[in-house]
Short mmCIF file of C-alpha atoms in Angstrom, two decimals:
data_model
loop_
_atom_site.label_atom_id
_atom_site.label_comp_id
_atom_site.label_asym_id
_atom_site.label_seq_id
_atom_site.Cartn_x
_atom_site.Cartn_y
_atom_site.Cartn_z
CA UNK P 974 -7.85 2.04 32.54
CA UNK P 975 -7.67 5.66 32.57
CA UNK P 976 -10.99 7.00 33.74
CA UNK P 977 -10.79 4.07 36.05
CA UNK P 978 -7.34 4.86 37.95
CA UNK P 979 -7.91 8.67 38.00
CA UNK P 980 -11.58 8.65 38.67
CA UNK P 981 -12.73 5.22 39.46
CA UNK P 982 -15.79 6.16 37.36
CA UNK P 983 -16.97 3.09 35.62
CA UNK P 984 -20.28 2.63 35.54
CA UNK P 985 -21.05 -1.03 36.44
CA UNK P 986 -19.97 -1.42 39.96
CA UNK P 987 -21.60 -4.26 42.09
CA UNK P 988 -20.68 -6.54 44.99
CA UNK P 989 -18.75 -9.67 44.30
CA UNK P 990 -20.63 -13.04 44.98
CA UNK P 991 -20.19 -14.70 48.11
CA UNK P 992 -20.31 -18.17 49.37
CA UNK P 993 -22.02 -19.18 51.83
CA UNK P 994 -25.71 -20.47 52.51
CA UNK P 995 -26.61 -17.00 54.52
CA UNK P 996 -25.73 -15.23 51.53
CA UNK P 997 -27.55 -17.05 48.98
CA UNK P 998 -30.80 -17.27 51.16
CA UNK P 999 -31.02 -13.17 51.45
CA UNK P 1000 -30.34 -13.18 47.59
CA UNK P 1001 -32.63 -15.54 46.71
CA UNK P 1002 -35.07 -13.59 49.32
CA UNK P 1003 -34.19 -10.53 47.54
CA UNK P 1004 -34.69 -11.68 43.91
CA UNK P 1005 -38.18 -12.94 45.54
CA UNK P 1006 -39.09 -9.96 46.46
CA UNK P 1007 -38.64 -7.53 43.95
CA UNK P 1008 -39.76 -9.65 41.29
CA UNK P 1009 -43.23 -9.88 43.53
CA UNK P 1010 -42.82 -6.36 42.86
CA UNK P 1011 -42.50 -6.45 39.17
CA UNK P 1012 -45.35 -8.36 39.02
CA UNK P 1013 -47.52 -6.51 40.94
CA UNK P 1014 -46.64 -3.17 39.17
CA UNK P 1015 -47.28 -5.20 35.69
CA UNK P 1016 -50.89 -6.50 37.46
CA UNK P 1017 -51.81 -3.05 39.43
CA UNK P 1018 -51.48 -1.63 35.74
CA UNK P 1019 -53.18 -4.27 33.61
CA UNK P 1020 -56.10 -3.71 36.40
CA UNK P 1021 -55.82 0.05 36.11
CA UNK P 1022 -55.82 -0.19 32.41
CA UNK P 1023 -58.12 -2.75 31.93
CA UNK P 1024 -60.39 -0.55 34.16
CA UNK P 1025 -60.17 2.68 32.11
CA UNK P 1026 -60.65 0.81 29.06
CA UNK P 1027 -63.94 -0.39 30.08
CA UNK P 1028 -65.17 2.60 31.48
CA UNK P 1029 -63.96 4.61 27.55
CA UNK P 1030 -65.84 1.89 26.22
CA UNK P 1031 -69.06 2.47 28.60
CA UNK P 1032 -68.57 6.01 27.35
CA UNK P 1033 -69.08 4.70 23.90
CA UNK P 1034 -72.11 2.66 24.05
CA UNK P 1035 -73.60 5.74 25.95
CA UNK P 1036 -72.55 8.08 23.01
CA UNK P 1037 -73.70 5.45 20.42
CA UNK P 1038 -77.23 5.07 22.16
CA UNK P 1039 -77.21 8.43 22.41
CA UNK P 1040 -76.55 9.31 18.63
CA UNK P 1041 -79.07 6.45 17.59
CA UNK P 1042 -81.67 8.00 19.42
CA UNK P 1043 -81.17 11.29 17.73
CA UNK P 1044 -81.16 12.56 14.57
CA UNK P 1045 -78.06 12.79 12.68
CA UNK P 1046 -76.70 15.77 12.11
CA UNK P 1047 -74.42 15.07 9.03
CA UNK P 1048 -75.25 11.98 7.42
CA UNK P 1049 -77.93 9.02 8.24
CA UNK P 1050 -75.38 6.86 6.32
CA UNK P 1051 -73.16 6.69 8.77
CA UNK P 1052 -72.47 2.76 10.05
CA UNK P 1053 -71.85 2.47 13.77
CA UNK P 1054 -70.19 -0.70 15.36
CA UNK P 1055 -71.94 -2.63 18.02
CA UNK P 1056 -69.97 -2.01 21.17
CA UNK P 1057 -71.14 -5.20 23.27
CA UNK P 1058 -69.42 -7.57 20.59
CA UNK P 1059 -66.46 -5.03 19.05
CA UNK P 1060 -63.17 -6.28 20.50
CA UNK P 1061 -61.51 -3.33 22.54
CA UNK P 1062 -58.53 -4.38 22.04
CA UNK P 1063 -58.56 -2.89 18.19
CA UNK P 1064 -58.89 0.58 16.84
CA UNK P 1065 -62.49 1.81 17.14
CA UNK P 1066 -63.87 3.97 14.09
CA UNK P 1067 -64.37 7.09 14.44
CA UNK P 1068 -68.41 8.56 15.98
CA UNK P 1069 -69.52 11.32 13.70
CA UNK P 1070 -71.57 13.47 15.32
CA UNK P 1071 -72.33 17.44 15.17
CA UNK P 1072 -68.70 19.36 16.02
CA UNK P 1073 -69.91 19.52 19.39
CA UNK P 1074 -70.55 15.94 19.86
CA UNK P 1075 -68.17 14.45 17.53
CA UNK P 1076 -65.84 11.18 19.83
CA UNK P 1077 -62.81 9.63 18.82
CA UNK P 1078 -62.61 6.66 20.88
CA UNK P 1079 -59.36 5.27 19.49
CA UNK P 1080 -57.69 8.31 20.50
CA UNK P 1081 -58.70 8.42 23.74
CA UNK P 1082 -57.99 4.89 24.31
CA UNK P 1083 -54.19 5.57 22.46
CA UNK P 1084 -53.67 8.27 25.09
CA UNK P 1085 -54.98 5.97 27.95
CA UNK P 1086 -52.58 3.35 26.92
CA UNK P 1087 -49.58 5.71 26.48
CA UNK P 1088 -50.66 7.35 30.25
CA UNK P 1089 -50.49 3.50 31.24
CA UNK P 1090 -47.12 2.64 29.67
CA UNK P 1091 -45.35 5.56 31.28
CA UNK P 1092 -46.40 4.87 34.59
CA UNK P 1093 -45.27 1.60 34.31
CA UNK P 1094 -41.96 2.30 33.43
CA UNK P 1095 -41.98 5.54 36.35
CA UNK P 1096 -42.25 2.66 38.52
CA UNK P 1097 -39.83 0.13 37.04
CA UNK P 1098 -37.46 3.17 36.90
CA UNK P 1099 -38.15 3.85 41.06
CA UNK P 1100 -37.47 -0.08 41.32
CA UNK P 1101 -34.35 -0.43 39.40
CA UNK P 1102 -32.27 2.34 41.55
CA UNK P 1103 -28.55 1.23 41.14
CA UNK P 1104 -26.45 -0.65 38.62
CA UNK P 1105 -25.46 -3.05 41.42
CA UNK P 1106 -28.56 -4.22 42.53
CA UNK P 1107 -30.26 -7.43 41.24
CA UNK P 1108 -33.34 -5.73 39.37
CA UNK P 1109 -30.81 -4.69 37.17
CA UNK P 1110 -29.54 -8.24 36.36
CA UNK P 1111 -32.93 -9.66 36.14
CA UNK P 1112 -33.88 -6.38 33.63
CA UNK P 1113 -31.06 -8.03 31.68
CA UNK P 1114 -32.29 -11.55 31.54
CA UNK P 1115 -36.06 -10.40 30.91
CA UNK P 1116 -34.75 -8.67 27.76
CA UNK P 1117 -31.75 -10.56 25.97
CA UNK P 1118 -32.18 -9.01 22.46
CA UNK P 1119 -31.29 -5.46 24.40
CA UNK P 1120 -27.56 -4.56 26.49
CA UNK P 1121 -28.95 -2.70 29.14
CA UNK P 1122 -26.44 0.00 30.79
CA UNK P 1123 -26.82 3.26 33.07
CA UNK P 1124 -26.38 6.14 31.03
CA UNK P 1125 -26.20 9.34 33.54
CA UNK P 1126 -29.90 9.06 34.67
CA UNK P 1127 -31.40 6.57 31.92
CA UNK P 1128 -31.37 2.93 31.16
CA UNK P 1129 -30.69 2.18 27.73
CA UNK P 1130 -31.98 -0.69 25.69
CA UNK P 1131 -29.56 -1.16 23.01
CA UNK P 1132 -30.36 -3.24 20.75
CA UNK P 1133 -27.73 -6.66 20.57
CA UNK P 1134 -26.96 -6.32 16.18
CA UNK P 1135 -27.07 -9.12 14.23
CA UNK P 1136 -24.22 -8.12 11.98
CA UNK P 1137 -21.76 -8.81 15.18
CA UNK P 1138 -19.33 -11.64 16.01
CA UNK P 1139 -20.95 -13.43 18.69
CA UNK P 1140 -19.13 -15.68 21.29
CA UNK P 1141 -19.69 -19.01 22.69
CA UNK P 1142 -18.89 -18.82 26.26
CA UNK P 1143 -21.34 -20.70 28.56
CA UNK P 1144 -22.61 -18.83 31.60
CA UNK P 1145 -22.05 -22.07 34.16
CA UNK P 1146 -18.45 -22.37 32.82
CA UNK P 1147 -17.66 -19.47 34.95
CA UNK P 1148 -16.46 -19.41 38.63
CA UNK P 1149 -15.41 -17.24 41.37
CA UNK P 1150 -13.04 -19.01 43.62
CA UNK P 1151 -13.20 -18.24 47.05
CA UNK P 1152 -11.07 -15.14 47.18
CA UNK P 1153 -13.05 -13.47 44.14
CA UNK P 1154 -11.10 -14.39 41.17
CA UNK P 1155 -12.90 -15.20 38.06
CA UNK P 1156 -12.00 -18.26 35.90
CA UNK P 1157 -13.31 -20.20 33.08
CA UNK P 1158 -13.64 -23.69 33.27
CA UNK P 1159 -14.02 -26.51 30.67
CA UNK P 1160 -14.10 -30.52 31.52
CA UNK P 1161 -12.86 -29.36 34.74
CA UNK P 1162 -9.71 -27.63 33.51
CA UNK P 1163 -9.41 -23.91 33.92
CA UNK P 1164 -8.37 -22.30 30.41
CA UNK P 1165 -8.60 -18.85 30.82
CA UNK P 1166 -5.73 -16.75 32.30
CA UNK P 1167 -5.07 -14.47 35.11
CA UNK P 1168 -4.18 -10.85 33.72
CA UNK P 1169 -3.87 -7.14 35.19
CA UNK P 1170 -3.42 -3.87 33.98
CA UNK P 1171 -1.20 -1.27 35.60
CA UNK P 1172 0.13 2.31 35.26
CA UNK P 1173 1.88 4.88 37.35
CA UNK P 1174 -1.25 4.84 39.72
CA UNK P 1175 0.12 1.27 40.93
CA UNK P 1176 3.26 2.93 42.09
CA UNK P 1177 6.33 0.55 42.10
CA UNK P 1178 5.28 -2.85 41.63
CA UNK P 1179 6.72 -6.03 43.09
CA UNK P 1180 6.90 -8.07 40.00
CA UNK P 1181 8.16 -11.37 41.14
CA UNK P 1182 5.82 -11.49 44.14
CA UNK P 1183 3.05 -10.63 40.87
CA UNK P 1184 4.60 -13.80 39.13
CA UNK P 1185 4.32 -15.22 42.00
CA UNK P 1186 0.31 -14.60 42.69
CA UNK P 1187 -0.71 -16.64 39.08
CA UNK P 1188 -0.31 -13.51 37.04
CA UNK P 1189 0.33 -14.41 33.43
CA UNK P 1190 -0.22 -11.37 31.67
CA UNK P 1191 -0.38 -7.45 32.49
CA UNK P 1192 -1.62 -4.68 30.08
CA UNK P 1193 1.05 -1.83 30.87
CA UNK P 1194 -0.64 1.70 30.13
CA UNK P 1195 2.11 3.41 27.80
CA UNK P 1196 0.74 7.30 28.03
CA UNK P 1197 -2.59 8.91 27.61
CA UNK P 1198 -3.36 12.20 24.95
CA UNK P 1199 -4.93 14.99 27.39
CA UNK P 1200 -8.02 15.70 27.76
CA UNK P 1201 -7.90 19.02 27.48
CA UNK P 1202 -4.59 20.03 26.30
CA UNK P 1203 -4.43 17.49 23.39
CA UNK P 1204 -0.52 16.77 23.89
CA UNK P 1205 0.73 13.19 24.47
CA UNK P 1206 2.26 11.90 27.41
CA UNK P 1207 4.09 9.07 28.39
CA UNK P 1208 3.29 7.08 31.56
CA UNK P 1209 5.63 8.20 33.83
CA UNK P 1210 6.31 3.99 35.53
CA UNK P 1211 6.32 2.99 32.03
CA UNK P 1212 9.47 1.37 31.25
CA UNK P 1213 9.54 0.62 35.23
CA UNK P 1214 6.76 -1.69 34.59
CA UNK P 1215 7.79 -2.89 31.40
CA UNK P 1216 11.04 -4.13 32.84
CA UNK P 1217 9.85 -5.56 35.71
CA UNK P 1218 7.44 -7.57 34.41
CA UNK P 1219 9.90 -8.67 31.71
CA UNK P 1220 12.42 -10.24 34.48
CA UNK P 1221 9.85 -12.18 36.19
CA UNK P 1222 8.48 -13.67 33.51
CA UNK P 1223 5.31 -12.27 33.00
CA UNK P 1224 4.16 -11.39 29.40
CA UNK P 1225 2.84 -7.46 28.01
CA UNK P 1226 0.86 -5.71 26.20
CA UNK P 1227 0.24 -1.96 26.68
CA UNK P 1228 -2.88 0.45 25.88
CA UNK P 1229 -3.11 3.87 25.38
CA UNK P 1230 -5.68 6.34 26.77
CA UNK P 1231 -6.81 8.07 23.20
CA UNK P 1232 -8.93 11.68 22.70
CA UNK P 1233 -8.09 11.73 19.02
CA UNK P 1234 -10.61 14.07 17.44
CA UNK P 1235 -9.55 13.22 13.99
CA UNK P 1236 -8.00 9.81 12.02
CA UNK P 1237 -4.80 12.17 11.34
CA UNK P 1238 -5.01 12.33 15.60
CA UNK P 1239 -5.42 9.14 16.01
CA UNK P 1240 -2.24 7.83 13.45
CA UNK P 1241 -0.33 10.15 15.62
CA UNK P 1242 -1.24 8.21 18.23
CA UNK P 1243 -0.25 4.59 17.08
CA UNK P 1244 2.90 6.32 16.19
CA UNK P 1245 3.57 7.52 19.14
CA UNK P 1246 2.75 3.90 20.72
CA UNK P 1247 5.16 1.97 18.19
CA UNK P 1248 7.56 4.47 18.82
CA UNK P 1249 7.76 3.89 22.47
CA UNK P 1250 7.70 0.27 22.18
CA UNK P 1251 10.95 -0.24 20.59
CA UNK P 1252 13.39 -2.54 22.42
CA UNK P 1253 10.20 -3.89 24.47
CA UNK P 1254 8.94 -7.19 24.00
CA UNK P 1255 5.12 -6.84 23.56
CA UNK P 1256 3.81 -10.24 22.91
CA UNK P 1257 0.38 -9.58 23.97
CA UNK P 1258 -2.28 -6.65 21.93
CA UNK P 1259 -1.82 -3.26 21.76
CA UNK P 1260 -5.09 -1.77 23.06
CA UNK P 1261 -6.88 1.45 22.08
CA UNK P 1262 -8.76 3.16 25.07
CA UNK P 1263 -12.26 4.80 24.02
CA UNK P 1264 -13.59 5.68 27.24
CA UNK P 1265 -15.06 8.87 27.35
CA UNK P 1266 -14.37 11.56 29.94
CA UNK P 1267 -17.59 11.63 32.34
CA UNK P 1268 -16.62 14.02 34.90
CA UNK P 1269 -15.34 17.22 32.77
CA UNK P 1270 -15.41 17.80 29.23
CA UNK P 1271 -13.00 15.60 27.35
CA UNK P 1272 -12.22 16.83 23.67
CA UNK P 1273 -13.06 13.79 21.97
CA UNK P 1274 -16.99 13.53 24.39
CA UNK P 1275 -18.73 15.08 21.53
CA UNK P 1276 -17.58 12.83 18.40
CA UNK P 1277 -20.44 10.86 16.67
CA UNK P 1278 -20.05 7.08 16.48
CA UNK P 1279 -18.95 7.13 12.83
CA UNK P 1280 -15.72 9.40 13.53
CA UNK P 1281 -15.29 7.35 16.58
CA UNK P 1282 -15.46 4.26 14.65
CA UNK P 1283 -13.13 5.86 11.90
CA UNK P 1284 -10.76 6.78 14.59
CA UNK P 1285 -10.47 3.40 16.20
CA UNK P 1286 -9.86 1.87 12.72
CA UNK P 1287 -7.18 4.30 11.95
CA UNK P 1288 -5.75 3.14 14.87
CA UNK P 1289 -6.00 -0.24 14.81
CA UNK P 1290 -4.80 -0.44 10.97
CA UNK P 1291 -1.62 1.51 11.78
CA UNK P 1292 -0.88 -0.66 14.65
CA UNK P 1293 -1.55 -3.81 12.54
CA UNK P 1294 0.54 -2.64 9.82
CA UNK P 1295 3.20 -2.72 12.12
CA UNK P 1296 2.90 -6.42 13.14
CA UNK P 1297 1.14 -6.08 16.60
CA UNK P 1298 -2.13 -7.50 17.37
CA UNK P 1299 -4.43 -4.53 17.75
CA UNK P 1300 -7.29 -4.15 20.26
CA UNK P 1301 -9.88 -1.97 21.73
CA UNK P 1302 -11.06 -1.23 25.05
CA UNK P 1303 -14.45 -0.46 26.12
CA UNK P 1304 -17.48 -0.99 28.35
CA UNK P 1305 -21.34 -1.76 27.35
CA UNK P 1306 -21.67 2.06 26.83
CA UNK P 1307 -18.67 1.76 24.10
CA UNK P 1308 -19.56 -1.21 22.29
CA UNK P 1309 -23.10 -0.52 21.90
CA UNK P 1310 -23.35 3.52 21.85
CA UNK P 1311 -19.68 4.78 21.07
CA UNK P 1312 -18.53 2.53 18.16
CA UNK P 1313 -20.35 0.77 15.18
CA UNK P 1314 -19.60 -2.89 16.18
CA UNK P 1315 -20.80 -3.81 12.96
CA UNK P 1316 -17.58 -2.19 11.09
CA UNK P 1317 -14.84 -3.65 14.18
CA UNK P 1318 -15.29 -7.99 13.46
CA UNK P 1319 -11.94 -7.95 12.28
CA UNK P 1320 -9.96 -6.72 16.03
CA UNK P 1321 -9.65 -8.05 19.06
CA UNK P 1322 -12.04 -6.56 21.62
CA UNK P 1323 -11.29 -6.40 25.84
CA UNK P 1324 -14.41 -5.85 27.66
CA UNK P 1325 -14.89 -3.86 30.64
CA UNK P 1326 -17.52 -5.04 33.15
CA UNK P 1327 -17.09 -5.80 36.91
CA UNK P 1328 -19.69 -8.46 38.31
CA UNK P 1329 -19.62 -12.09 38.53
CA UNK P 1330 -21.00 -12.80 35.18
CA UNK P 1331 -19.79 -12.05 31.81
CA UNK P 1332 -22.73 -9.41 30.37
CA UNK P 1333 -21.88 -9.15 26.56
CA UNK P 1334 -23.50 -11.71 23.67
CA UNK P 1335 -20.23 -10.38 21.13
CA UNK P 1336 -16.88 -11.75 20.99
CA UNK P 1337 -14.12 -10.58 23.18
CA UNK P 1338 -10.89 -11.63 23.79
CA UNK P 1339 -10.40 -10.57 27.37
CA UNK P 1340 -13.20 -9.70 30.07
CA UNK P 1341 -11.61 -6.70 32.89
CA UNK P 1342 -14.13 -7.84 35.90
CA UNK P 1343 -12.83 -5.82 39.04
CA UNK P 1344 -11.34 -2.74 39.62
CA UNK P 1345 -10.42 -3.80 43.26
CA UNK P 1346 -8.70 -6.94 42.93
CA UNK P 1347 -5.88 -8.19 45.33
CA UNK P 1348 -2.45 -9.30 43.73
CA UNK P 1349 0.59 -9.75 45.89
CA UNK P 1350 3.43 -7.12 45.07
CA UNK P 1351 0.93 -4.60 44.45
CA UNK P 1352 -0.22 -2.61 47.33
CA UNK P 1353 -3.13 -0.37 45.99
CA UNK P 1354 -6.42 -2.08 43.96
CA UNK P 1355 -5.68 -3.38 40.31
CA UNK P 1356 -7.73 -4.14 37.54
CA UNK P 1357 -8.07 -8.19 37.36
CA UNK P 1358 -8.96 -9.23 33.82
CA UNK P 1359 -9.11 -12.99 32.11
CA UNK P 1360 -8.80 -13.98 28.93
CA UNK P 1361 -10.03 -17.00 27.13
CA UNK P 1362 -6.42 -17.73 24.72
CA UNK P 1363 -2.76 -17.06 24.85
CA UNK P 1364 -1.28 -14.23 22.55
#
């Protein structure tokens, strides 16, 4: 889309899966080894932690033995708890004492435990170093209630919302044939379909050698609003691509790069789309784009989810209103940070993530996997998406 053809700045880049019993071995050998490394960063710490517990609780029989033996200098009320059979695992009372020898062992064990917890996740954090590597997928399946994404220099643990459409996609229905395409298969029929998305970055486009490559479906991008400037602009291949893909055959929707700051902004902007449309046939969605702007300051970087939310409705309403099938664009970071998922059940979603397996629990209409894919008649890298039904 458009932080994708200008900047190629997605977030969640990562190899494509190849056949091949070489391959597999080093992954499996891989996967082997950094999960003995997990492990033994979850083991070095229980150890470590196990050990400083023991010797805080050494420190407390000491301090108790000590107090017993002397008198005590604000009450002889006071009940201690026998250390040998307390279980350190709970909160300890606190050991009153004179000010000078006063202990509180349960917050020096809470500050042991929260020294412990950060190392551990130092480490994790020095183990899971890119967004293409497997510690990254195996963070994923160790923590399904969470989307996990790369956030500049963070991992965030979103939680996955209850109040969300869910889809029912099965993970082995998925397959990459042997020149990377993805499909999804059921009783041994594929019945997803082969998609792309082009603007004026493709240049001129060979449509009937596109037809001719399985393409069903392309996503033409109709203009952007700038960044910066805040004026709308039509793609300059537009109706190029719109015609061309007309005459051989191969159905369109188009999508439009948004920085609306406001819901009158973002009307404007369905406008502006239905305008353009007229005397185009657009048979598949028309898409809202709510990526932000990660290498410069976009205008719309600093909204909050609500107005973003608000925004995409507006959107989505006005272009519904109108007798199109709406939809939004976005990546983990949009669907789990950006928007309120909760208030969007009732559009179509397309789904930006570019690996061999589908990471998102909600329901989406289309999945965009690569942003290098091969189609003949095109002679630079396209987005290849699939979706799983005919619009």
């Amino acid at each position: 889309m458009e932080n994708m053809q200008q900047r190629r700045r997605m977030q969640q880049h990562s190899p494509r899966k190849k056949a091949g019993g070489t391959i597999i071995t080093v992954l499996l050998l891989v996967t082997t080894i950094v999960s003995a490394a997990l492990a033994a960063v979850f083991a070095i710490g229980y150890v470590q932690g196990k050990q400083e517990r023991n010797a805080l609780v050494a420190q407390y029989e000491a301090r108790i033995a000590e107090l017993e033996s002397a008198e005590p200098a604000v009450s002889d009320s006071i009940e201690l708890p026998d250390a040998k059979t307390s279980n350190t695992s709970e909160e300890y009372v606190q050991v009153m004492g004179d000010g000078e020898n006063a202990i509180d062992i349960s917050t020096l064990l809470q500050e042991k435990e929260d020294e412990l917890e950060a190392s551990i996740k130092e480490r994790m954090k020095e183990l899971v170093t890119a967004e293409d590597g497997s510690p990254l997928k195996m963070l994923r399946s160790f923590f399904p209630e969470n989307l996990i994404y790369a956030d500049k220099d963070e991992y965030v643990f979103a939680p996955v919302l209850d109040g969300v459409k869910k889809h029912n996609y099965l993970e082995e229905n998925f397959v990459s044939t042997d020149d990377g395409e993805m499909q999804y298969i059921e009783n041994g029929e594929v019945v997803s379909h082969k998609g792309i998305d082009v603007s004026k970055y493709q240049g001129n486009i060979d449509w009937p050698a596109v037809a001719s490559d399985g393409v069903e479906y392309a996503f033409v991008r109709l203009g952007l609003r700038g960044y910066g400037s805040g004026k709308l602009v039509l793609d300059e291949y537009f109706d190029q691509n719109m015609r061309g893909a007309k005459d051989a055959g191969i159905k369109t929707g188009v999508y439009f790069f948004t920085q609306a700051i406001t819901v009158e902004e973002a009307i404007e902007e369905a406008d502006y789309v239905l305008e353009n449309i007229t005397g185009y046939d657009v048979s598949y969605p028309i898409v809202f784009d709510v990526e932000m702007i990660t290498n410069d300051d976009g205008r719309a970087n600093d909204l909050s989810q609500k107005d973003r939310t608000d925004i995409a409705i507006a959107f989505c309403d006005r272009i519904k209103a109108a007798g199109y099938t709406p939809m939004i664009y976005g990546n983990v970071k949009c669907f789990t940070k950006l928007l309120d998922m909760t208030r969007l059940n009732d559009y179509e979603k397309w789904y930006a993530f570019y690996d061999d397996y589908m990471y998102m629990p909600y329901e989406v209409g289309i999945w965009q996997y690569t942003e290098k894919g091969k189609v003949a008649g095109i002679n630079t890298g396209v987005d290849l998406n699939i979706s799983y039904k005919e619009y």
